[in-house]
Structure formats: C-alpha cells, structure tokens
Amino acid sequence: MAIEIRPLQKGDEASLLEALNAHRGGCVQQGHALSSEELAWFLAHPSGTRTLLAWEEKEIVGHLSAARHTMWMKGRQVLFAELLGGFVAISHRARLGKRGLFARLCREFFSEQGIDGDFIYYGWPTREEWRLGRKLLAYETIRTQVALTLSVGNAAEGLPAEVELMERFDHQARWLWDRCAAKFGASAIRDEGFLNHRFVERPGYDYENFGVRDDDGVLRGYAVFRKGQWGEETKGLICDWLVPTDEPEVGRLLLRALEAHGRTQGVQQLFCLLPEWSPWFDSFQRAGFLATDAERMWIARTSARRFDVFWLRTQWFSTLADTLIV
C-alpha cells in the first residue's frame, strides 16, 4: 500500500496526538502520554517547528520532528533545529535500514537543510539512541556531555535578598543577552519571547526564574531552576544561566539562591550543563561543583564545513535551555 510523506498540515493535530501516544515517540514526549496542550505548545514554538508525517491511508505510520531556534552565529541570524525523535509503526519496522520507512523520512526531512533553511540539526540523544540513530541520521558527535553537579548541603540559608523570583521575562532579557553574546561564536537569541515560551508558558512543567537587578532595576543576570528527572534521579536542574563574565558577584548570588531553593525543593544535587570553554565552567568548579559524565551525547548535522563539530564544540554557548527534554 502506498505511503505518502508530507509536512504536518492544519487539521492533522488530533491524528498526530493519537499516533504519538500510541507509539510514544518524538515531540516533547518524555515517557508520558502527551496532552493536547503540550502538543499545541510545541507547535507554537517562537521560531517554528518542522514535522514530517508518513500516512498510510488515514493512519500515521511514521513521524519525525524538530524545534527551531533562532541563533546568532558569527554576526548573522540563522536557524538551528533540535531533533526530537520520531517513530515508525511496528508494522513498518521490519526494514529499518537505508531502504526502510524511517530512512525515507530522514532523507526527506534533511533535504531542506542549508543557509536558507535549517542551518544545523542537533540533538542530545542517550548513548542507546545515539547508536541506533547515527547511521540513518548521519550525524557527527560534538562531544559527550559533561555535567556540573553540586551536592546540596543542609544549611538553613535562605534566598539572598538581592535575588528575585521573576514571574516573566521582559525586554531586559535581550539587553542582558546582548551584553553576553559578544563572547559567543553561536548562541540561541535569548529574548522575552523565547524565554517566556520556554520557561513560563510550558504546560506541565514548573520552572523558577531567578534574577539579580542593579539599583536602577536593570537585569544583571538570571538562572532558571527546575526540579526534574535526569536519568534515573530527580535533581535540581539549572536549565539556563546567563550572567556576564565580568559580574562574578551576580553569579555568586544566583548560585546561593539555587542551592537554597534546591534545599526547599528536597533535591540532593544541583545539575548544570555549560560549555567547557566558558569561564563559568571553571567558576562553578571553584564554587564546589564536580565535572562528571552527563550520560548524553551532543550531536549535529551541519550544512557548512567551516562550522563543523569542532567549531561548534568551542564556540556554541549551549545550556539546557537549548533542549526541550527537560
């Protein structure tokens, strides 16, 4: 029976939701049934999404999706797209090689990669996902992710008075990112639209956004906390960190706030991902964080040789904000 592969169209949402929950694959699904609100949130991503569906008559038998992020890279604005997995129905898994349905989905999906489309595709697979997908997705490894972890003490210290819990981000988030971005070769543009969608409006996920302002009310740095799963354990996830490197006191205040909040949330450990070239990677270790294996790979398909995985490893300012898995 002929299979039609085409992009998601208006009116497909109910069928996609049913298929995702039947096969538990892709989008923002993390081992749980996806709600219509979560799917709508994903499809409303500020920089857009890309979803390909394989239809057999009136049934979705295959799917592949990505969330786009507006990036600033070497003085120009481009799109990176985070691969969020997919599925192929059991009836079509007999041939998962280069002639199978998933391979067809991949070839179609990546056919529009380039400067006028998705400049770089990337993902954060587990080692098992990495082994299964590397041949069909033809990605390269940027690095094995290195985590920074801190055991939360038992001291009763509260939130520093200089740190506020922000309900939403405003236009000052972009000002802060502009201050920091000169040090980055590549970075997702952190403005109020991106940050509020990611950390305020996401259904089913609770984030706490901590900020430090100066006497004039200008945002000098922020950190995002979420109590959530990483691997088999519940941790205090530092989902984003944006502080100018010449503001060490702001960094110290935010770390004190994160540790204090972690204690109130009952977590035993703070967990953070930062690029190893960032001065904050060393600063966190001086504050007591330990560098350890994050048990995830960081992979990419790049459309330009000069922006290969070696360049990305040393130039891309990436945190947990760049992935929808937490």
Tab-separated table of C-alpha atoms in Angstrom:
chain	number	residue	atom	x	y	z
A	1	MET	CA	0.000	0.000	0.000
A	2	ALA	CA	1.391	3.424	-0.971
A	3	ILE	CA	2.736	5.659	1.788
A	4	GLU	CA	2.531	9.447	1.494
A	5	ILE	CA	5.171	11.526	3.278
A	6	ARG	CA	4.253	15.171	3.795
A	7	PRO	CA	4.581	18.013	6.335
A	8	LEU	CA	2.101	18.431	9.160
A	9	GLN	CA	-0.943	20.369	7.957
A	10	LYS	CA	-3.710	22.184	9.771
A	11	GLY	CA	-6.234	19.599	10.890
A	12	ASP	CA	-3.614	16.853	11.419
A	13	GLU	CA	-3.116	17.641	15.108
A	14	ALA	CA	-5.643	15.168	16.538
A	15	SER	CA	-4.287	12.315	14.404
A	16	LEU	CA	-0.712	13.213	15.349
A	17	LEU	CA	-1.557	13.284	19.062
A	18	GLU	CA	-3.214	9.874	18.818
A	19	ALA	CA	-0.229	8.434	16.945
A	20	LEU	CA	2.334	9.919	19.346
A	21	ASN	CA	0.560	8.447	22.348
A	22	ALA	CA	0.194	5.088	20.625
A	23	HIS	CA	3.888	4.893	19.731
A	24	ARG	CA	5.418	7.198	22.392
A	25	GLY	CA	7.870	8.824	20.026
A	26	GLY	CA	9.069	12.360	19.383
A	27	CYS	CA	7.976	15.939	20.000
A	28	VAL	CA	8.159	16.886	23.676
A	29	GLN	CA	7.265	13.421	24.938
A	30	GLN	CA	9.402	12.188	27.811
A	31	GLY	CA	7.935	8.786	28.609
A	32	HIS	CA	4.434	10.054	29.346
A	33	ALA	CA	1.207	10.497	27.437
A	34	LEU	CA	1.211	13.793	25.581
A	35	SER	CA	-1.673	16.202	26.167
A	36	SER	CA	-3.261	18.384	23.512
A	37	GLU	CA	-1.985	21.427	25.453
A	38	GLU	CA	1.605	20.163	25.293
A	39	LEU	CA	1.368	19.491	21.568
A	40	ALA	CA	-0.127	22.953	20.969
A	41	TRP	CA	2.718	24.497	22.993
A	42	PHE	CA	5.294	22.640	20.902
A	43	LEU	CA	3.705	23.706	17.620
A	44	ALA	CA	3.618	27.344	18.833
A	45	HIS	CA	7.407	27.444	19.276
A	46	PRO	CA	8.520	31.066	18.599
A	47	SER	CA	10.953	30.128	15.815
A	48	GLY	CA	8.713	27.429	14.373
A	49	THR	CA	8.774	23.659	14.187
A	50	ARG	CA	9.151	21.094	11.440
A	51	THR	CA	7.160	17.863	11.435
A	52	LEU	CA	7.003	15.214	8.727
A	53	LEU	CA	4.295	12.560	8.743
A	54	ALA	CA	4.105	9.257	6.879
A	55	TRP	CA	0.484	8.396	6.064
A	56	GLU	CA	-0.876	5.014	5.043
A	57	GLU	CA	-4.457	5.689	4.025
A	58	LYS	CA	-5.831	7.550	7.090
A	59	GLU	CA	-3.256	6.339	9.620
A	60	ILE	CA	0.038	7.973	10.609
A	61	VAL	CA	2.674	5.223	10.456
A	62	GLY	CA	5.798	7.377	10.762
A	63	HIS	CA	6.860	10.729	12.165
A	64	LEU	CA	9.923	12.959	12.588
A	65	SER	CA	10.006	16.400	14.205
A	66	ALA	CA	12.311	19.247	15.214
A	67	ALA	CA	12.004	22.529	17.110
A	68	ARG	CA	13.684	25.524	15.504
A	69	HIS	CA	15.799	28.009	17.450
A	70	THR	CA	16.790	31.445	16.184
A	71	MET	CA	20.552	31.673	16.586
A	72	TRP	CA	23.191	34.360	16.312
A	73	MET	CA	26.259	32.857	14.657
A	74	LYS	CA	29.328	34.794	13.560
A	75	GLY	CA	27.416	38.027	13.032
A	76	ARG	CA	24.327	36.656	11.294
A	77	GLN	CA	20.976	35.191	12.244
A	78	VAL	CA	20.338	31.558	11.291
A	79	LEU	CA	18.093	28.685	12.332
A	80	PHE	CA	19.261	25.626	14.234
A	81	ALA	CA	16.748	22.800	14.699
A	82	GLU	CA	16.713	20.375	17.619
A	83	LEU	CA	15.826	16.849	16.509
A	84	LEU	CA	13.214	15.490	18.895
A	85	GLY	CA	12.959	11.950	17.671
A	86	GLY	CA	10.240	10.146	15.838
A	87	PHE	CA	8.682	6.766	15.350
A	88	VAL	CA	7.795	4.148	12.777
A	89	ALA	CA	4.776	1.917	13.347
A	90	ILE	CA	5.550	-1.678	14.321
A	91	SER	CA	4.091	-2.863	11.029
A	92	HIS	CA	6.870	-0.977	9.193
A	93	ARG	CA	9.853	-1.829	11.388
A	94	ALA	CA	10.874	-4.997	9.581
A	95	ARG	CA	13.149	-2.887	7.409
A	96	LEU	CA	14.860	-0.165	9.421
A	97	GLY	CA	17.855	0.052	7.100
A	98	LYS	CA	18.530	2.561	4.355
A	99	ARG	CA	15.523	1.392	2.342
A	100	GLY	CA	13.080	1.442	5.231
A	101	LEU	CA	10.416	3.988	6.108
A	102	PHE	CA	12.465	5.798	8.752
A	103	ALA	CA	15.309	6.270	6.262
A	104	ARG	CA	12.825	7.736	3.771
A	105	LEU	CA	11.582	10.148	6.435
A	106	CYS	CA	15.153	11.200	7.226
A	107	ARG	CA	16.090	11.823	3.589
A	108	GLU	CA	13.009	13.971	3.074
A	109	PHE	CA	13.493	15.782	6.379
A	110	PHE	CA	17.101	16.757	5.699
A	111	SER	CA	16.543	17.712	2.056
A	112	GLU	CA	15.904	21.356	3.019
A	113	GLN	CA	18.992	21.786	5.190
A	114	GLY	CA	21.103	24.814	4.326
A	115	ILE	CA	21.581	28.537	4.820
A	116	ASP	CA	18.003	29.319	3.736
A	117	GLY	CA	16.504	26.542	5.863
A	118	ASP	CA	17.709	24.745	8.975
A	119	PHE	CA	21.421	25.521	9.011
A	120	ILE	CA	22.293	22.915	11.627
A	121	TYR	CA	20.317	19.993	13.033
A	122	TYR	CA	21.306	18.858	16.503
A	123	GLY	CA	20.183	16.640	19.338
A	124	TRP	CA	21.041	15.269	22.761
A	125	PRO	CA	20.462	11.501	22.479
A	126	THR	CA	21.234	8.918	25.115
A	127	ARG	CA	24.040	6.538	24.172
A	128	GLU	CA	21.498	3.912	23.114
A	129	GLU	CA	19.616	6.399	20.926
A	130	TRP	CA	22.950	7.554	19.513
A	131	ARG	CA	23.929	4.018	18.492
A	132	LEU	CA	20.559	3.381	16.854
A	133	GLY	CA	20.331	6.677	15.008
A	134	ARG	CA	23.820	7.589	13.842
A	135	LYS	CA	23.723	5.576	10.601
A	136	LEU	CA	20.310	6.743	9.443
A	137	LEU	CA	20.583	10.333	10.673
A	138	ALA	CA	24.221	10.690	9.540
A	139	TYR	CA	25.143	12.995	12.389
A	140	GLU	CA	28.518	13.668	13.954
A	141	THR	CA	29.331	13.865	17.646
A	142	ILE	CA	30.141	17.298	19.022
A	143	ARG	CA	31.088	15.770	22.367
A	144	THR	CA	29.942	13.563	25.202
A	145	GLN	CA	28.111	15.951	27.501
A	146	VAL	CA	29.913	16.892	30.714
A	147	ALA	CA	27.707	17.797	33.667
A	148	LEU	CA	28.488	20.035	36.608
A	149	THR	CA	26.939	18.743	39.841
A	150	LEU	CA	26.822	20.071	43.395
A	151	SER	CA	25.616	18.215	46.477
A	152	VAL	CA	23.108	20.417	48.268
A	153	GLY	CA	24.042	20.946	51.899
A	154	ASN	CA	21.796	21.020	54.949
A	155	ALA	CA	22.427	24.634	55.969
A	156	ALA	CA	19.278	26.665	56.535
A	157	GLU	CA	20.412	29.653	54.454
A	158	GLY	CA	17.519	31.319	52.650
A	159	LEU	CA	17.257	33.138	49.348
A	160	PRO	CA	19.656	36.134	49.201
A	161	ALA	CA	17.807	39.445	49.473
A	162	GLU	CA	19.393	40.649	46.222
A	163	VAL	CA	17.808	37.794	44.222
A	164	GLU	CA	14.220	37.995	42.984
A	165	LEU	CA	11.886	35.311	41.680
A	166	MET	CA	10.663	36.589	38.310
A	167	GLU	CA	7.169	35.712	37.092
A	168	ARG	CA	8.028	36.554	33.475
A	169	PHE	CA	10.919	37.825	31.403
A	170	ASP	CA	10.723	41.276	29.821
A	171	HIS	CA	12.677	43.194	27.176
A	172	GLN	CA	15.687	43.423	29.501
A	173	ALA	CA	16.430	39.747	28.837
A	174	ARG	CA	17.546	40.726	25.332
A	175	TRP	CA	19.685	43.548	26.750
A	176	LEU	CA	21.408	41.042	29.011
A	177	TRP	CA	21.930	38.563	26.183
A	178	ASP	CA	23.408	41.351	24.019
A	179	ARG	CA	25.948	42.033	26.785
A	180	CYS	CA	26.999	38.387	26.852
A	181	ALA	CA	26.741	37.480	23.164
A	182	ALA	CA	29.969	39.190	22.093
A	183	LYS	CA	31.827	36.298	23.776
A	184	PHE	CA	29.841	33.615	21.915
A	185	GLY	CA	30.534	32.238	18.454
A	186	ALA	CA	26.977	30.882	18.371
A	187	SER	CA	24.044	31.138	20.764
A	188	ALA	CA	20.265	30.955	20.811
A	189	ILE	CA	18.947	34.513	20.987
A	190	ARG	CA	17.508	34.849	24.468
A	191	ASP	CA	14.730	37.414	24.316
A	192	GLU	CA	11.435	37.639	26.177
A	193	GLY	CA	9.536	35.682	23.517
A	194	PHE	CA	11.913	32.721	23.604
A	195	LEU	CA	12.345	32.674	27.389
A	196	ASN	CA	8.676	33.083	28.309
A	197	HIS	CA	7.604	30.359	25.897
A	198	ARG	CA	10.354	28.057	27.152
A	199	PHE	CA	10.201	28.689	30.909
A	200	VAL	CA	6.857	30.322	31.739
A	201	GLU	CA	4.207	29.049	29.338
A	202	ARG	CA	5.127	25.372	29.016
A	203	PRO	CA	2.216	23.217	30.254
A	204	GLY	CA	3.016	20.564	32.837
A	205	TYR	CA	6.480	21.931	33.640
A	206	ASP	CA	7.293	24.208	36.580
A	207	TYR	CA	10.345	26.450	36.354
A	208	GLU	CA	11.589	29.088	38.797
A	209	ASN	CA	13.325	32.064	37.190
A	210	PHE	CA	15.769	33.865	39.487
A	211	GLY	CA	17.195	37.269	38.616
A	212	VAL	CA	19.528	39.912	40.021
A	213	ARG	CA	18.980	43.598	39.198
A	214	ASP	CA	21.045	46.700	39.908
A	215	ASP	CA	19.808	49.741	41.826
A	216	ASP	CA	18.171	51.074	38.651
A	217	GLY	CA	16.206	47.866	38.144
A	218	VAL	CA	18.323	46.634	35.217
A	219	LEU	CA	18.658	42.853	34.917
A	220	ARG	CA	22.284	41.834	35.522
A	221	GLY	CA	21.902	38.054	35.369
A	222	TYR	CA	19.424	35.201	35.657
A	223	ALA	CA	19.260	31.465	36.308
A	224	VAL	CA	16.388	29.035	35.711
A	225	PHE	CA	15.693	26.148	38.106
A	226	ARG	CA	13.501	23.085	37.685
A	227	LYS	CA	13.084	20.042	39.891
A	228	GLY	CA	13.089	17.211	37.391
A	229	GLN	CA	14.441	13.914	36.161
A	230	TRP	CA	17.847	13.420	34.624
A	231	GLY	CA	18.468	9.759	34.035
A	232	GLU	CA	17.038	7.794	36.941
A	233	GLU	CA	17.341	10.542	39.544
A	234	THR	CA	15.456	13.696	40.480
A	235	LYS	CA	17.794	16.673	40.532
A	236	GLY	CA	17.742	20.433	40.765
A	237	LEU	CA	18.257	21.226	37.088
A	238	ILE	CA	19.842	24.574	36.246
A	239	CYS	CA	18.018	24.935	32.944
A	240	ASP	CA	19.600	28.211	31.883
A	241	TRP	CA	22.358	30.518	33.065
A	242	LEU	CA	23.069	33.940	31.620
A	243	VAL	CA	25.469	36.167	33.542
A	244	PRO	CA	28.198	38.397	32.069
A	245	THR	CA	31.625	37.033	32.942
A	246	ASP	CA	32.599	40.400	34.462
A	247	GLU	CA	29.786	40.073	37.044
A	248	PRO	CA	31.205	37.410	39.422
A	249	GLU	CA	29.186	38.694	42.396
A	250	VAL	CA	25.945	38.248	40.427
A	251	GLY	CA	26.998	34.674	39.711
A	252	ARG	CA	27.726	34.008	43.388
A	253	LEU	CA	24.324	35.386	44.419
A	254	LEU	CA	22.496	33.231	41.891
A	255	LEU	CA	24.380	30.090	42.925
A	256	ARG	CA	23.473	30.754	46.573
A	257	ALA	CA	19.846	31.189	45.519
A	258	LEU	CA	19.844	27.964	43.501
A	259	GLU	CA	21.347	25.957	46.347
A	260	ALA	CA	18.905	27.425	48.885
A	261	HIS	CA	15.951	26.756	46.595
A	262	GLY	CA	17.182	23.237	45.907
A	263	ARG	CA	17.088	22.516	49.638
A	264	THR	CA	13.500	23.749	49.921
A	265	GLN	CA	12.570	21.501	46.971
A	266	GLY	CA	14.134	18.455	48.619
A	267	VAL	CA	16.721	17.713	45.933
A	268	GLN	CA	20.099	16.269	46.834
A	269	GLN	CA	22.017	17.644	43.887
A	270	LEU	CA	22.153	20.607	41.510
A	271	PHE	CA	22.851	19.700	37.878
A	272	CYS	CA	24.052	22.003	35.114
A	273	LEU	CA	25.395	21.828	31.567
A	274	LEU	CA	27.714	24.601	30.393
A	275	PRO	CA	30.283	24.672	27.578
A	276	GLU	CA	33.730	23.794	28.834
A	277	TRP	CA	35.253	26.864	27.170
A	278	SER	CA	33.026	29.231	29.161
A	279	PRO	CA	34.717	30.924	32.151
A	280	TRP	CA	31.638	29.922	34.149
A	281	PHE	CA	32.568	26.245	33.731
A	282	ASP	CA	35.668	26.877	35.861
A	283	SER	CA	33.832	29.262	38.198
A	284	PHE	CA	31.240	26.600	39.022
A	285	GLN	CA	34.011	24.152	39.903
A	286	ARG	CA	35.663	26.711	42.167
A	287	ALA	CA	32.254	27.012	43.869
A	288	GLY	CA	32.267	23.269	44.604
A	289	PHE	CA	30.656	21.730	41.515
A	290	LEU	CA	32.156	18.490	40.195
A	291	ALA	CA	32.548	17.671	36.497
A	292	THR	CA	31.031	14.297	35.605
A	293	ASP	CA	29.611	12.307	32.689
A	294	ALA	CA	26.125	13.591	31.787
A	295	GLU	CA	25.280	10.291	30.028
A	296	ARG	CA	24.094	12.086	26.902
A	297	MET	CA	25.751	12.719	23.562
A	298	TRP	CA	25.661	16.071	21.767
A	299	ILE	CA	25.317	15.535	18.028
A	300	ALA	CA	24.893	17.683	14.931
A	301	ARG	CA	24.380	17.646	11.172
A	302	THR	CA	25.970	20.785	9.786
A	303	SER	CA	25.484	22.263	6.318
A	304	ALA	CA	28.797	24.166	6.214
A	305	ARG	CA	32.207	22.564	6.569
A	306	ARG	CA	33.765	25.532	8.367
A	307	PHE	CA	31.080	25.277	11.059
A	308	ASP	CA	31.837	21.638	11.791
A	309	VAL	CA	31.511	19.837	15.114
A	310	PHE	CA	34.958	21.027	16.217
A	311	TRP	CA	33.920	24.656	15.699
A	312	LEU	CA	30.601	24.074	17.480
A	313	ARG	CA	32.343	22.451	20.449
A	314	THR	CA	34.455	25.540	21.088
A	315	GLN	CA	32.071	28.329	20.017
A	316	TRP	CA	28.460	27.407	20.837
A	317	PHE	CA	27.144	28.693	24.165
A	318	SER	CA	24.687	25.928	24.982
A	319	THR	CA	22.730	25.124	28.151
A	320	LEU	CA	19.686	23.015	28.985
A	321	ALA	CA	17.628	25.878	27.530
A	322	ASP	CA	18.636	24.598	24.083
A	323	THR	CA	16.778	21.322	24.503
A	324	LEU	CA	13.138	20.504	25.221
A	325	ILE	CA	13.967	17.260	27.041
A	326	VAL	CA	13.804	18.987	30.462
